XYZ file of C-alpha atoms in Angstrom:
363
model
C -36.502 36.514 9.992
C -32.784 36.499 8.616
C -32.474 32.652 10.034
C -35.371 32.073 7.055
C -32.947 34.631 4.466
C -30.167 32.398 4.873
C -31.643 29.215 4.632
C -33.868 30.615 1.325
C -29.309 31.682 0.269
C -28.244 28.055 0.409
C -30.788 26.612 -0.644
C -30.958 27.445 -4.100
C -27.230 27.208 -4.102
C -28.039 24.261 -3.433
C -30.921 23.985 -6.091
C -27.661 24.850 -8.247
C -25.947 22.740 -7.726
C -27.569 19.772 -8.008
C -28.848 21.448 -11.498
C -25.143 20.797 -12.783
C -23.742 24.806 -12.476
C -20.877 26.026 -10.010
C -21.264 25.924 -6.364
C -20.989 29.486 -4.851
C -17.011 30.296 -3.037
C -19.130 29.836 0.644
C -23.109 30.627 1.204
C -21.799 30.485 4.607
C -20.115 34.370 4.386
C -21.717 36.296 6.630
C -20.975 38.173 9.590
C -22.617 35.082 11.885
C -19.368 33.082 11.121
C -17.071 35.677 12.600
C -18.641 34.104 15.826
C -18.810 30.303 14.553
C -16.501 27.905 13.997
C -16.286 24.017 13.318
C -14.832 21.572 15.056
C -13.242 19.051 13.585
C -11.812 15.381 16.421
C -11.076 12.622 15.071
C -13.302 9.755 15.709
C -11.560 7.164 14.743
C -8.352 5.783 12.036
C -8.865 1.894 11.567
C -5.912 0.234 11.846
C -4.930 -1.022 8.110
C -3.837 -5.406 7.704
C -1.039 -5.914 5.966
C -2.024 -7.709 2.387
C 0.004 -10.467 1.563
C -1.037 -12.516 -1.475
C -5.093 -12.300 -1.156
C -6.318 -10.339 -3.512
C -7.518 -6.700 -1.957
C -10.577 -6.583 -0.439
C -13.550 -3.128 -2.000
C -12.481 0.339 -0.589
C -15.099 1.557 0.143
C -16.642 3.481 3.296
C -17.552 1.301 6.206
C -15.028 -1.552 5.091
C -11.501 -3.153 5.802
C -8.721 -0.967 5.480
C -5.506 -2.708 4.133
C -2.770 -2.146 2.345
C -0.039 -3.529 0.395
C 3.113 -2.582 -1.872
C 1.255 -0.264 -4.297
C -2.227 0.658 -2.557
C -3.595 1.214 0.217
C -7.373 1.730 1.797
C -8.509 3.489 4.706
C -11.288 4.491 6.643
C -12.214 7.508 8.797
C -14.571 8.438 10.971
C -14.438 12.561 12.074
C -16.802 13.961 15.148
C -17.508 17.975 13.479
C -19.256 19.948 15.988
C -20.346 23.766 14.998
C -18.939 25.744 17.629
C -21.080 29.526 18.942
C -17.625 31.035 19.481
C -19.130 33.614 21.882
C -20.546 30.732 24.321
C -18.237 27.990 23.685
C -21.300 25.633 23.123
C -21.298 23.324 20.932
C -25.043 24.271 18.368
C -25.294 20.629 17.195
C -22.875 17.857 15.297
C -22.905 15.764 12.325
C -20.488 12.314 11.615
C -17.949 12.571 8.382
C -16.998 9.358 7.479
C -14.834 8.521 5.271
C -12.455 5.962 2.099
C -9.649 6.877 1.017
C -7.785 4.634 -2.021
C -4.554 5.279 -3.233
C -3.235 3.389 -5.618
C 0.390 4.172 -6.666
C 1.866 3.247 -10.069
C 5.875 1.813 -9.255
C 6.310 2.731 -12.694
C 6.132 5.783 -12.667
C 6.312 8.768 -9.968
C 4.189 10.994 -11.626
C 1.324 8.804 -12.374
C -0.274 8.037 -8.583
C -4.493 8.221 -8.187
C -6.246 8.369 -4.807
C -10.018 8.649 -4.485
C -11.817 9.622 -1.492
C -15.513 8.543 -0.359
C -16.752 11.076 2.137
C -20.723 11.171 3.978
C -22.202 13.527 6.637
C -24.187 11.286 8.743
C -26.179 11.812 11.917
C -26.386 15.512 11.535
C -28.082 17.254 15.043
C -27.735 21.039 13.292
C -29.691 22.181 10.110
C -26.539 23.719 8.295
C -25.271 20.136 7.940
C -27.433 19.646 5.217
C -25.566 22.187 2.957
C -22.312 21.904 3.845
C -19.703 21.675 1.491
C -16.538 19.750 1.198
C -13.103 18.988 -0.960
C -9.986 16.768 -0.156
C -6.078 17.129 -1.058
C -3.370 14.979 -0.191
C -0.879 16.452 2.700
C 3.269 15.919 1.770
C 6.319 17.995 1.981
C 7.146 17.911 -1.785
C 4.123 16.147 -3.480
C 1.931 17.821 -5.305
C -1.817 16.604 -5.609
C -3.789 18.052 -8.365
C -6.936 20.008 -7.199
C -10.502 18.444 -6.335
C -13.818 20.478 -6.677
C -15.929 21.869 -3.834
C -19.140 19.202 -3.481
C -21.752 20.278 -1.423
C -22.104 17.087 1.691
C -25.897 16.084 1.585
C -26.681 14.149 4.509
C -26.478 10.215 3.675
C -24.942 10.147 -0.231
C -21.453 9.391 -1.319
C -19.396 12.349 -2.720
C -16.540 10.207 -4.671
C -13.117 13.133 -5.411
C -10.457 11.949 -7.636
C -6.791 13.659 -7.132
C -3.459 12.774 -8.653
C 0.080 12.964 -6.746
C 2.662 14.210 -8.831
C 6.041 12.843 -7.301
C 8.539 15.320 -8.830
C 12.617 15.390 -9.389
C 14.771 11.542 -9.991
C 15.854 11.847 -6.575
C 14.748 9.414 -4.528
C 11.859 10.952 -1.898
C 10.353 9.131 1.247
C 7.643 11.423 2.495
C 4.911 10.860 4.383
C 0.946 11.127 2.601
C -1.518 12.215 4.204
C -5.388 12.726 3.290
C -6.970 16.505 4.230
C -10.578 17.530 3.579
C -11.478 21.207 3.975
C -15.685 21.985 5.637
C -17.244 24.734 5.717
C -21.248 25.660 6.907
C -23.532 28.381 6.273
C -22.373 31.052 9.302
C -19.516 28.755 10.287
C -15.797 29.398 9.412
C -13.779 26.151 7.724
C -11.869 24.174 8.860
C -9.460 21.617 7.980
C -8.932 17.777 8.897
C -6.945 14.659 8.182
C -8.509 11.921 6.311
C -6.391 8.786 7.599
C -3.361 8.004 8.793
C 0.096 9.568 7.027
C 1.369 7.191 5.332
C 5.435 6.605 4.354
C 5.589 6.750 0.640
C 8.677 6.577 -1.885
C 9.402 8.075 -4.377
C 12.553 7.318 -7.129
C 14.706 6.598 -10.406
C 16.824 4.130 -10.496
C 18.662 2.618 -12.770
C 17.296 -0.587 -14.131
C 13.969 0.494 -13.250
C 12.844 3.885 -14.581
C 10.460 5.998 -12.326
C 7.887 5.527 -9.563
C 6.289 4.863 -6.190
C 5.510 2.287 -3.165
C 4.733 2.374 0.371
C 8.151 0.669 1.290
C 7.396 -0.380 4.729
C 5.452 -3.418 3.316
C 7.474 -6.794 2.332
C 6.032 -7.530 -1.068
C 5.756 -11.232 -1.394
C 6.990 -13.708 -4.316
C 4.767 -16.076 -5.257
C 6.777 -19.640 -6.970
C 4.601 -22.549 -8.722
C 5.177 -25.850 -8.459
C 2.631 -26.120 -11.105
C 4.816 -23.983 -13.622
C 6.129 -25.529 -16.163
C 8.970 -22.081 -15.836
C 9.761 -22.598 -12.073
C 9.273 -26.564 -10.293
C 11.638 -28.102 -9.912
C 12.639 -24.082 -8.292
C 10.447 -23.915 -6.139
C 9.836 -27.542 -5.218
C 13.621 -26.489 -3.450
C 12.380 -23.277 -1.704
C 10.088 -25.644 -0.997
C 12.467 -27.617 1.170
C 14.329 -24.806 2.213
C 11.943 -23.484 4.261
C 10.708 -26.621 5.969
C 14.418 -27.566 6.921
C 17.152 -24.830 7.006
C 17.814 -23.750 10.793
C 16.087 -20.631 9.771
C 13.262 -20.815 7.770
C 14.222 -17.945 5.186
C 11.446 -16.366 4.039
C 8.896 -18.645 5.169
C 6.126 -16.188 6.585
C 4.939 -16.979 10.387
C 7.689 -19.297 10.709
C 11.157 -17.204 9.501
C 13.022 -14.699 9.190
C 12.131 -12.167 5.040
C 15.272 -12.362 2.723
C 16.419 -8.940 2.075
C 17.753 -7.706 -1.758
C 21.663 -7.026 -2.182
C 22.604 -4.822 -5.405
C 25.923 -5.540 -4.706
C 27.016 -7.682 -7.356
C 30.219 -8.562 -5.450
C 28.545 -10.083 -3.001
C 25.903 -11.732 -5.390
C 29.252 -13.765 -6.877
C 30.664 -14.806 -4.095
C 26.676 -15.960 -2.843
C 26.816 -18.086 -5.745
C 30.833 -18.987 -5.390
C 30.082 -20.746 -2.638
C 27.256 -22.408 -2.852
C 27.779 -23.613 -6.241
C 31.546 -23.365 -7.106
C 32.146 -24.645 -10.561
C 34.248 -27.323 -9.143
C 30.441 -29.150 -8.137
C 30.551 -31.756 -11.089
C 26.600 -30.047 -13.391
C 24.686 -33.198 -14.527
C 23.793 -32.807 -18.312
C 20.483 -31.023 -18.335
C 21.057 -29.360 -14.636
C 22.276 -26.430 -13.390
C 22.860 -25.654 -9.466
C 20.550 -23.772 -7.091
C 21.304 -22.599 -4.147
C 18.331 -20.826 -1.149
C 18.528 -18.453 -0.119
C 18.576 -16.308 -3.470
C 22.060 -14.970 -4.134
C 20.979 -11.644 -4.958
C 19.618 -11.291 -1.292
C 21.902 -11.055 2.072
C 21.159 -14.329 3.214
C 23.058 -15.396 0.523
C 25.845 -18.595 1.190
C 28.453 -16.118 1.473
C 27.160 -14.381 4.074
C 25.133 -17.438 6.010
C 26.247 -21.286 6.395
C 22.263 -22.418 6.690
C 21.525 -22.449 3.073
C 21.107 -25.119 0.451
C 22.113 -25.979 -2.870
C 20.366 -28.756 -5.033
C 20.922 -29.368 -8.981
C 17.680 -28.274 -11.418
C 16.182 -28.759 -14.574
C 18.970 -25.719 -15.951
C 15.921 -24.106 -18.224
C 13.547 -23.225 -14.448
C 16.431 -22.513 -13.124
C 17.382 -19.845 -15.488
C 13.464 -18.785 -16.183
C 12.768 -18.362 -12.892
C 15.474 -16.774 -11.690
C 14.635 -14.131 -14.750
C 11.480 -13.306 -13.694
C 12.015 -12.430 -10.244
C 14.286 -10.730 -11.425
C 11.058 -8.762 -13.463
C 8.668 -8.510 -10.209
C 11.979 -7.366 -8.456
C 11.433 -4.161 -10.269
C 7.310 -3.741 -10.207
C 7.718 -3.551 -6.997
C 10.568 -1.625 -6.141
C 12.226 -4.265 -4.428
C 15.472 -1.805 -2.917
C 18.597 -2.812 -2.023
C 18.025 -3.737 1.681
C 14.420 -4.359 1.497
C 12.736 -7.340 2.796
C 10.262 -9.879 1.220
C 8.731 -12.951 1.955
C 8.674 -15.786 -0.508
C 5.268 -18.011 -0.890
C 5.552 -21.356 -2.450
C 2.698 -22.032 -4.235
C 1.475 -26.004 -3.653
C -1.055 -27.728 -5.949
C -4.454 -27.214 -3.784
C -4.015 -30.798 -2.629
C -0.736 -30.232 -0.982
C -1.959 -26.860 0.509
C -3.169 -28.349 3.727
C -0.666 -31.059 4.477
C 3.139 -29.973 4.776
C 3.942 -33.549 4.730
C 3.030 -34.388 2.498
C 3.871 -31.220 0.337
C 7.331 -32.357 1.744
C 7.338 -35.593 0.484
C 6.038 -34.745 -2.657
C 9.226 -32.250 -3.186
C 11.423 -34.483 -2.115
C 10.070 -37.038 -4.378
C 11.200 -33.571 -7.163
C 14.337 -32.555 -6.367
C 15.398 -36.572 -6.353
C 14.370 -36.334 -10.573
């Protein structure tokens, strides 16, 4: 009879929720909850793939787990066990499946968005049909907004949205971990992670403003051989990546480039690769690779290339790259790759692409 009354009370609360009424503090606040507990076991957190130049796939439960410089999609699956504390027996189980989509704002450290989708599947006990859940972000100094408590109907996807702020002006590097809190009738509340912790860096830097990124991700700078702003520079980079000993910046073939913001080194890189003594044909300027704004520039690295290129394109590409540095918050010491975008007819023909580069640079 007591169990019937509890079921009825929970059912009334659930109906109230579907009508848009606030969820109760808990339908499980009974003396029985002192003798029953929920235990959370992380069954599986999917390994993440780092995106390069391809578009990010959709982030949904059961999809791919991926990360870029400013976004991540994490997939998690947790086993919920309902325990009788008096006997130690497992009364039943259910599985929590989740997807956490984090979008960092590289232009505002207080405007990061986290969306969690979650659902309960395979319940073997009736109380799992009336569980309540909310989510948050575990971190040292960030400030997540509160999320509402939602009823977790088996099979139904519930969505939780947060704004995560990183106040202050100093650079803060810390782990962010999406977490959840779950309770069911008769059982005490339990908490657990929804995914792996991710290292986030939020900063306020002169010339960049403020914002957040995932610093361990090496971003990819794309420069196109078909762009009127940068074609000759792109062909020079392609030639250099193919012919320099260390294939600088060529992902899968060489080492990444490392940005420097040291103006003394930048000037010495330029002066070494492109001294004023080199004659400049009319309408052309000297271009060097690796870039002068990297630690792999010519002053510290004899494995470099220089070429006289269209002066307008050389200048515009430099401006575009500086803008890109800011868009991905590339600090001094941060590494990155350089991807040369080719016409479709050359994308799978390295030998033909190199011949095209030599032809373009001879003009």
